[in-house]
Structures are given as C-alpha cells and as structure tokens.
Amino acid sequence: MKKILLNVVVSLAIVGFAQTASVSASVVDFSTTVRSAFQANTDSTVALLDKAVAANAKGDKAGTVQALQASTTALEAEAKSSTGSLKDKLVGQVSNLKKLIPLAQAGLLKGNMLQKAVSLAKTALGANQIEKLIGSGNLISKVSGLTKNLNLVKTGLSVVGGSTASSGNSLINTALGSLSKLGKGGAVAKAAEPAVKSQLNSVLGLVKGIL
C-alpha cells in the first residue's frame, strides 16, 4: 500500500513539474515572440523610410509621398506604444517628416533634406527600441535586437557631425563590443550585463541631447 501511495505521489510530482516547465516555456516563447514582433515592425518602418528616400532620388513624387505617409503612420504607432523618456523625441521627428510631405508633393525636396530627416528619425526609432528593451528586464536574450537598434541609432550621427558624432560613435562601438560578451551566456554574460546597461543608457543620453 505504501509503495502504491509513493508511486502516486511521484507521478503527481512529475506531472506538476511538467506543467510548470510547460508554463515557463510558454512565457519565454511569448516574450520572444513579442520582441520579434517589435523588431519586425521596426524593420518594416525603416524599409518605408528608405523607400521614401529612394523614390525621391528618382523624382517619384507620388512614391515619396506614399512612403512618407506610411512611415510617419508607423512611427506614430511606435510612439503611442511607448511610455519612456524618448517618446517625445520620436514624436518630434515624426512632426519633422510630416512637414516634408507638402514639399514632396510639389517636387521641392532637394539635396539631402529628406535624407537628413530620415536619418534622425531612424536614430529616434532605434533609441526608443533600445529603451524598451532595457525596460523589459534581462538583456542577455536581447543581443540581436540591441545590436540592430544601436546600428540604427548610428545612422543619424553622420547628419549631426562634429565631436558629437565622434563621441556617439565611440559610445555605440563600446556598447556593441560589450554585447558580444552577453552573447556568450552564462557567468560571463551575467557579469557583463550591468556595464552593458550603463553603456546603453549613455547612448540614450547622447540621443536625447541630439534630437
């Protein structure tokens, strides 16, 4: 009888463990899915911004306007979903892009006017995504997203130029180098995480000063 009871207890324990493991795995999968969705939206928005620049370079007024309208709508949605300190910076860049739409309709977007606005919008978008990733906790599983968005932040630095761009590139390169340690996982990643977070916050501080 005791043996039967013991077997029942062990069986229940195994079932309970399996259910807990299943729930934990589901939480991890959901978190990964959400991050992937955010990055997919970012990639799509960047593609629309690039499309606007390409269309304008070809003299395609309708294509430029369409891409600008779609990209500003996407950026507005990104801003609305944000609660961090970079939300207003992103909204400001959306406003700047919208001001260019009438010029695009009239075929008056000359030189690198659009390229500059797009570059700064990408910087704001990348920084906003980094802030979201930092705010969602553990950074070790977010190396890919952080890397992509740090490189996105870089795009606006060439527009700014001067010592600010130089400092920004240095901060970003340092952060990118540290992210490689996070990618190693284990104790190395855990030890590196506080420094990486500090470096990322330094990058965000620089962006706030630029935009």
mmCIF file of C-alpha atoms in Angstrom:
data_model
loop_
_atom_site.group_PDB
_atom_site.id
_atom_site.type_symbol
_atom_site.label_atom_id
_atom_site.label_comp_id
_atom_site.label_asym_id
_atom_site.label_seq_id
_atom_site.Cartn_x
_atom_site.Cartn_y
_atom_site.Cartn_z
ATOM 1 C CA MET A 1 0.000 0.000 0.000
ATOM 2 C CA LYS A 2 2.815 2.376 0.938
ATOM 3 C CA LYS A 3 4.546 1.566 -2.341
ATOM 4 C CA ILE A 4 1.377 2.377 -4.288
ATOM 5 C CA LEU A 5 0.977 5.703 -2.474
ATOM 6 C CA LEU A 6 4.619 6.560 -3.096
ATOM 7 C CA ASN A 7 4.210 5.867 -6.809
ATOM 8 C CA VAL A 8 1.125 8.082 -6.920
ATOM 9 C CA VAL A 9 2.953 10.938 -5.178
ATOM 10 C CA VAL A 10 5.928 10.631 -7.512
ATOM 11 C CA SER A 11 3.631 10.571 -10.551
ATOM 12 C CA LEU A 12 1.795 13.686 -9.386
ATOM 13 C CA ALA A 13 5.091 15.450 -8.745
ATOM 14 C CA ILE A 14 6.287 14.625 -12.249
ATOM 15 C CA VAL A 15 3.036 15.888 -13.771
ATOM 16 C CA GLY A 16 3.251 19.078 -11.720
ATOM 17 C CA PHE A 17 6.838 19.666 -12.792
ATOM 18 C CA ALA A 18 5.955 19.069 -16.429
ATOM 19 C CA GLN A 19 3.081 21.557 -16.228
ATOM 20 C CA THR A 20 5.305 24.164 -14.565
ATOM 21 C CA ALA A 21 8.003 23.646 -17.171
ATOM 22 C CA SER A 22 5.408 23.947 -19.915
ATOM 23 C CA VAL A 23 4.088 27.229 -18.495
ATOM 24 C CA SER A 24 7.624 28.599 -18.114
ATOM 25 C CA ALA A 25 8.450 27.659 -21.684
ATOM 26 C CA SER A 26 5.256 29.332 -22.869
ATOM 27 C CA VAL A 27 6.178 32.547 -21.050
ATOM 28 C CA VAL A 28 9.643 32.526 -22.624
ATOM 29 C CA ASP A 29 8.188 31.816 -26.065
ATOM 30 C CA PHE A 30 5.645 34.629 -25.662
ATOM 31 C CA SER A 31 8.343 37.075 -24.580
ATOM 32 C CA THR A 32 10.491 36.109 -27.555
ATOM 33 C CA THR A 33 7.526 36.456 -29.897
ATOM 34 C CA VAL A 34 6.746 39.954 -28.605
ATOM 35 C CA ARG A 35 10.355 41.058 -29.057
ATOM 36 C CA SER A 36 10.399 39.608 -32.562
ATOM 37 C CA ALA A 37 7.186 41.445 -33.414
ATOM 38 C CA PHE A 38 8.609 44.747 -32.169
ATOM 39 C CA GLN A 39 11.757 44.253 -34.246
ATOM 40 C CA ALA A 40 9.748 43.264 -37.315
ATOM 41 C CA ASN A 41 7.738 46.476 -37.001
ATOM 42 C CA THR A 42 10.948 48.473 -36.675
ATOM 43 C CA ASP A 43 12.472 46.802 -39.742
ATOM 44 C CA SER A 44 9.296 47.497 -41.724
ATOM 45 C CA THR A 45 9.306 51.168 -40.708
ATOM 46 C CA VAL A 46 12.964 51.542 -41.655
ATOM 47 C CA ALA A 47 12.210 49.978 -45.047
ATOM 48 C CA LEU A 48 9.450 52.545 -45.614
ATOM 49 C CA LEU A 49 11.797 55.399 -44.721
ATOM 50 C CA ASP A 50 14.405 54.055 -47.137
ATOM 51 C CA LYS A 51 11.716 53.711 -49.789
ATOM 52 C CA ALA A 52 10.839 57.400 -49.392
ATOM 53 C CA VAL A 53 14.465 58.416 -49.909
ATOM 54 C CA ALA A 54 14.843 56.133 -52.935
ATOM 55 C CA ALA A 55 11.614 57.383 -54.518
ATOM 56 C CA ASN A 56 12.620 61.000 -54.005
ATOM 57 C CA ALA A 57 16.015 60.358 -55.585
ATOM 58 C CA LYS A 58 14.206 59.047 -58.680
ATOM 59 C CA GLY A 59 11.920 62.063 -58.812
ATOM 60 C CA ASP A 60 8.910 59.894 -57.982
ATOM 61 C CA LYS A 61 6.710 62.396 -56.143
ATOM 62 C CA ALA A 62 3.776 60.041 -55.615
ATOM 63 C CA GLY A 63 6.041 57.258 -54.359
ATOM 64 C CA THR A 64 7.830 59.625 -51.989
ATOM 65 C CA VAL A 65 4.578 60.937 -50.541
ATOM 66 C CA GLN A 66 3.117 57.455 -50.155
ATOM 67 C CA ALA A 67 6.225 56.142 -48.378
ATOM 68 C CA LEU A 68 6.402 59.186 -46.103
ATOM 69 C CA GLN A 69 2.749 58.883 -45.154
ATOM 70 C CA ALA A 70 3.119 55.177 -44.401
ATOM 71 C CA SER A 71 6.345 55.614 -42.437
ATOM 72 C CA THR A 72 5.028 58.504 -40.331
ATOM 73 C CA THR A 73 1.922 56.468 -39.526
ATOM 74 C CA ALA A 74 4.153 53.590 -38.406
ATOM 75 C CA LEU A 75 6.342 55.918 -36.343
ATOM 76 C CA GLU A 76 3.279 57.440 -34.685
ATOM 77 C CA ALA A 77 2.083 53.959 -33.738
ATOM 78 C CA GLU A 78 5.514 53.255 -32.264
ATOM 79 C CA ALA A 79 5.377 56.473 -30.246
ATOM 80 C CA LYS A 80 1.869 55.726 -28.969
ATOM 81 C CA SER A 81 3.013 52.330 -27.707
ATOM 82 C CA SER A 82 5.890 53.940 -25.805
ATOM 83 C CA THR A 83 5.938 55.361 -22.302
ATOM 84 C CA GLY A 84 9.640 56.117 -21.946
ATOM 85 C CA SER A 85 11.623 59.333 -21.996
ATOM 86 C CA LEU A 86 12.292 59.094 -25.742
ATOM 87 C CA LYS A 87 8.645 59.130 -26.769
ATOM 88 C CA ASP A 88 8.572 62.915 -27.242
ATOM 89 C CA LYS A 89 11.802 62.803 -29.246
ATOM 90 C CA LEU A 90 10.245 60.286 -31.612
ATOM 91 C CA VAL A 91 7.079 62.378 -31.915
ATOM 92 C CA GLY A 92 9.253 65.380 -32.783
ATOM 93 C CA GLN A 93 10.916 63.502 -35.634
ATOM 94 C CA VAL A 94 7.519 62.384 -36.943
ATOM 95 C CA SER A 95 6.459 66.028 -36.996
ATOM 96 C CA ASN A 96 9.587 66.968 -38.955
ATOM 97 C CA LEU A 97 8.902 64.267 -41.542
ATOM 98 C CA LYS A 98 5.267 65.320 -41.925
ATOM 99 C CA LYS A 99 6.373 68.860 -42.723
ATOM 100 C CA LEU A 100 8.225 67.474 -45.727
ATOM 101 C CA ILE A 101 5.165 65.812 -47.288
ATOM 102 C CA PRO A 102 3.822 69.021 -48.935
ATOM 103 C CA LEU A 103 7.306 69.671 -50.312
ATOM 104 C CA ALA A 104 7.429 66.134 -51.683
ATOM 105 C CA GLN A 105 4.043 66.623 -53.341
ATOM 106 C CA ALA A 106 5.357 69.759 -55.020
ATOM 107 C CA GLY A 107 8.633 68.110 -56.005
ATOM 108 C CA LEU A 108 10.603 70.551 -53.873
ATOM 109 C CA LEU A 109 12.567 68.100 -51.733
ATOM 110 C CA LYS A 110 16.029 68.934 -52.975
ATOM 111 C CA GLY A 111 19.518 67.961 -51.884
ATOM 112 C CA ASN A 112 19.804 65.825 -48.776
ATOM 113 C CA MET A 113 16.909 67.460 -46.929
ATOM 114 C CA LEU A 114 14.894 64.235 -46.798
ATOM 115 C CA GLN A 115 17.928 62.061 -46.097
ATOM 116 C CA LYS A 116 18.773 64.129 -43.016
ATOM 117 C CA ALA A 117 15.227 63.957 -41.663
ATOM 118 C CA VAL A 118 15.043 60.213 -42.290
ATOM 119 C CA SER A 119 18.403 59.602 -40.612
ATOM 120 C CA LEU A 120 17.323 61.440 -37.468
ATOM 121 C CA ALA A 121 14.000 59.595 -37.451
ATOM 122 C CA LYS A 122 15.883 56.288 -37.601
ATOM 123 C CA THR A 123 18.048 57.391 -34.685
ATOM 124 C CA ALA A 124 14.966 58.244 -32.630
ATOM 125 C CA LEU A 125 13.326 54.942 -33.562
ATOM 126 C CA GLY A 126 16.395 52.886 -32.682
ATOM 127 C CA ALA A 127 16.878 54.685 -29.372
ATOM 128 C CA ASN A 128 13.227 54.226 -28.468
ATOM 129 C CA GLN A 129 13.504 50.498 -29.136
ATOM 130 C CA ILE A 130 16.655 50.253 -27.010
ATOM 131 C CA GLU A 131 14.869 51.991 -24.148
ATOM 132 C CA LYS A 132 12.024 49.468 -24.440
ATOM 133 C CA LEU A 133 14.446 46.538 -24.397
ATOM 134 C CA ILE A 134 16.242 47.889 -21.326
ATOM 135 C CA GLY A 135 12.931 48.441 -19.572
ATOM 136 C CA SER A 136 11.758 44.890 -20.159
ATOM 137 C CA GLY A 137 14.422 43.408 -17.889
ATOM 138 C CA ASN A 138 17.142 40.865 -18.623
ATOM 139 C CA LEU A 139 19.343 41.921 -21.555
ATOM 140 C CA ILE A 140 21.078 38.610 -22.172
ATOM 141 C CA SER A 141 18.361 37.326 -24.503
ATOM 142 C CA LYS A 142 18.137 40.624 -26.405
ATOM 143 C CA VAL A 143 21.575 40.869 -28.006
ATOM 144 C CA SER A 144 20.260 40.717 -31.570
ATOM 145 C CA GLY A 145 17.653 43.440 -31.060
ATOM 146 C CA LEU A 146 20.060 45.692 -29.184
ATOM 147 C CA THR A 147 22.698 45.294 -31.892
ATOM 148 C CA LYS A 148 20.267 46.156 -34.692
ATOM 149 C CA ASN A 149 18.952 49.200 -32.890
ATOM 150 C CA LEU A 150 22.379 50.514 -31.885
ATOM 151 C CA ASN A 151 23.340 50.433 -35.556
ATOM 152 C CA LEU A 152 20.083 52.218 -36.349
ATOM 153 C CA VAL A 153 20.959 54.961 -33.859
ATOM 154 C CA LYS A 154 24.265 55.381 -35.681
ATOM 155 C CA THR A 155 22.536 56.482 -38.877
ATOM 156 C CA GLY A 156 21.699 59.924 -37.529
ATOM 157 C CA LEU A 157 25.169 60.667 -36.224
ATOM 158 C CA SER A 158 26.556 61.369 -39.689
ATOM 159 C CA VAL A 159 23.935 64.113 -40.025
ATOM 160 C CA VAL A 160 24.961 65.705 -36.739
ATOM 161 C CA GLY A 161 28.685 65.524 -37.459
ATOM 162 C CA GLY A 162 31.481 67.055 -35.402
ATOM 163 C CA SER A 163 32.585 65.987 -31.946
ATOM 164 C CA THR A 164 29.064 64.882 -31.023
ATOM 165 C CA ALA A 165 29.067 62.315 -33.815
ATOM 166 C CA SER A 166 32.541 61.181 -32.820
ATOM 167 C CA SER A 167 31.519 60.744 -29.181
ATOM 168 C CA GLY A 168 28.348 58.965 -30.204
ATOM 169 C CA ASN A 169 30.148 56.520 -32.458
ATOM 170 C CA SER A 170 32.617 55.788 -29.684
ATOM 171 C CA LEU A 171 29.816 55.090 -27.180
ATOM 172 C CA ILE A 172 27.960 52.873 -29.636
ATOM 173 C CA ASN A 173 31.064 50.916 -30.622
ATOM 174 C CA THR A 174 31.858 50.316 -26.950
ATOM 175 C CA ALA A 175 28.325 49.070 -26.329
ATOM 176 C CA LEU A 176 28.452 46.831 -29.409
ATOM 177 C CA GLY A 177 31.711 45.337 -28.179
ATOM 178 C CA SER A 178 30.208 44.620 -24.778
ATOM 179 C CA LEU A 179 27.151 42.985 -26.330
ATOM 180 C CA SER A 180 29.401 40.235 -27.655
ATOM 181 C CA LYS A 181 30.016 39.238 -24.024
ATOM 182 C CA LEU A 182 26.283 38.950 -23.428
ATOM 183 C CA GLY A 183 26.091 36.633 -26.404
ATOM 184 C CA LYS A 184 28.419 34.174 -24.661
ATOM 185 C CA GLY A 185 25.807 33.479 -21.998
ATOM 186 C CA GLY A 186 26.433 32.055 -18.543
ATOM 187 C CA ALA A 187 28.545 33.767 -15.916
ATOM 188 C CA VAL A 188 30.359 35.931 -18.486
ATOM 189 C CA ALA A 189 27.089 37.422 -19.713
ATOM 190 C CA LYS A 190 25.728 37.932 -16.223
ATOM 191 C CA ALA A 191 28.884 39.738 -15.137
ATOM 192 C CA ALA A 192 28.857 41.961 -18.234
ATOM 193 C CA GLU A 193 25.174 42.924 -18.092
ATOM 194 C CA PRO A 194 25.403 45.880 -15.622
ATOM 195 C CA ALA A 195 28.170 47.521 -17.676
ATOM 196 C CA VAL A 196 26.232 46.983 -20.906
ATOM 197 C CA LYS A 197 23.134 48.571 -19.403
ATOM 198 C CA SER A 198 25.169 51.577 -18.290
ATOM 199 C CA GLN A 199 26.693 51.939 -21.767
ATOM 200 C CA LEU A 200 23.287 51.724 -23.414
ATOM 201 C CA ASN A 201 21.944 54.415 -21.101
ATOM 202 C CA SER A 202 24.898 56.612 -22.075
ATOM 203 C CA VAL A 203 23.955 56.168 -25.732
ATOM 204 C CA LEU A 204 20.354 57.111 -24.950
ATOM 205 C CA GLY A 205 21.542 60.180 -23.060
ATOM 206 C CA LEU A 206 23.512 61.277 -26.107
ATOM 207 C CA VAL A 207 20.497 60.774 -28.380
ATOM 208 C CA LYS A 208 18.314 62.894 -26.109
ATOM 209 C CA GLY A 209 20.855 65.675 -26.432
ATOM 210 C CA ILE A 210 20.955 65.419 -30.227
ATOM 211 C CA LEU A 211 17.243 65.258 -31.011
#
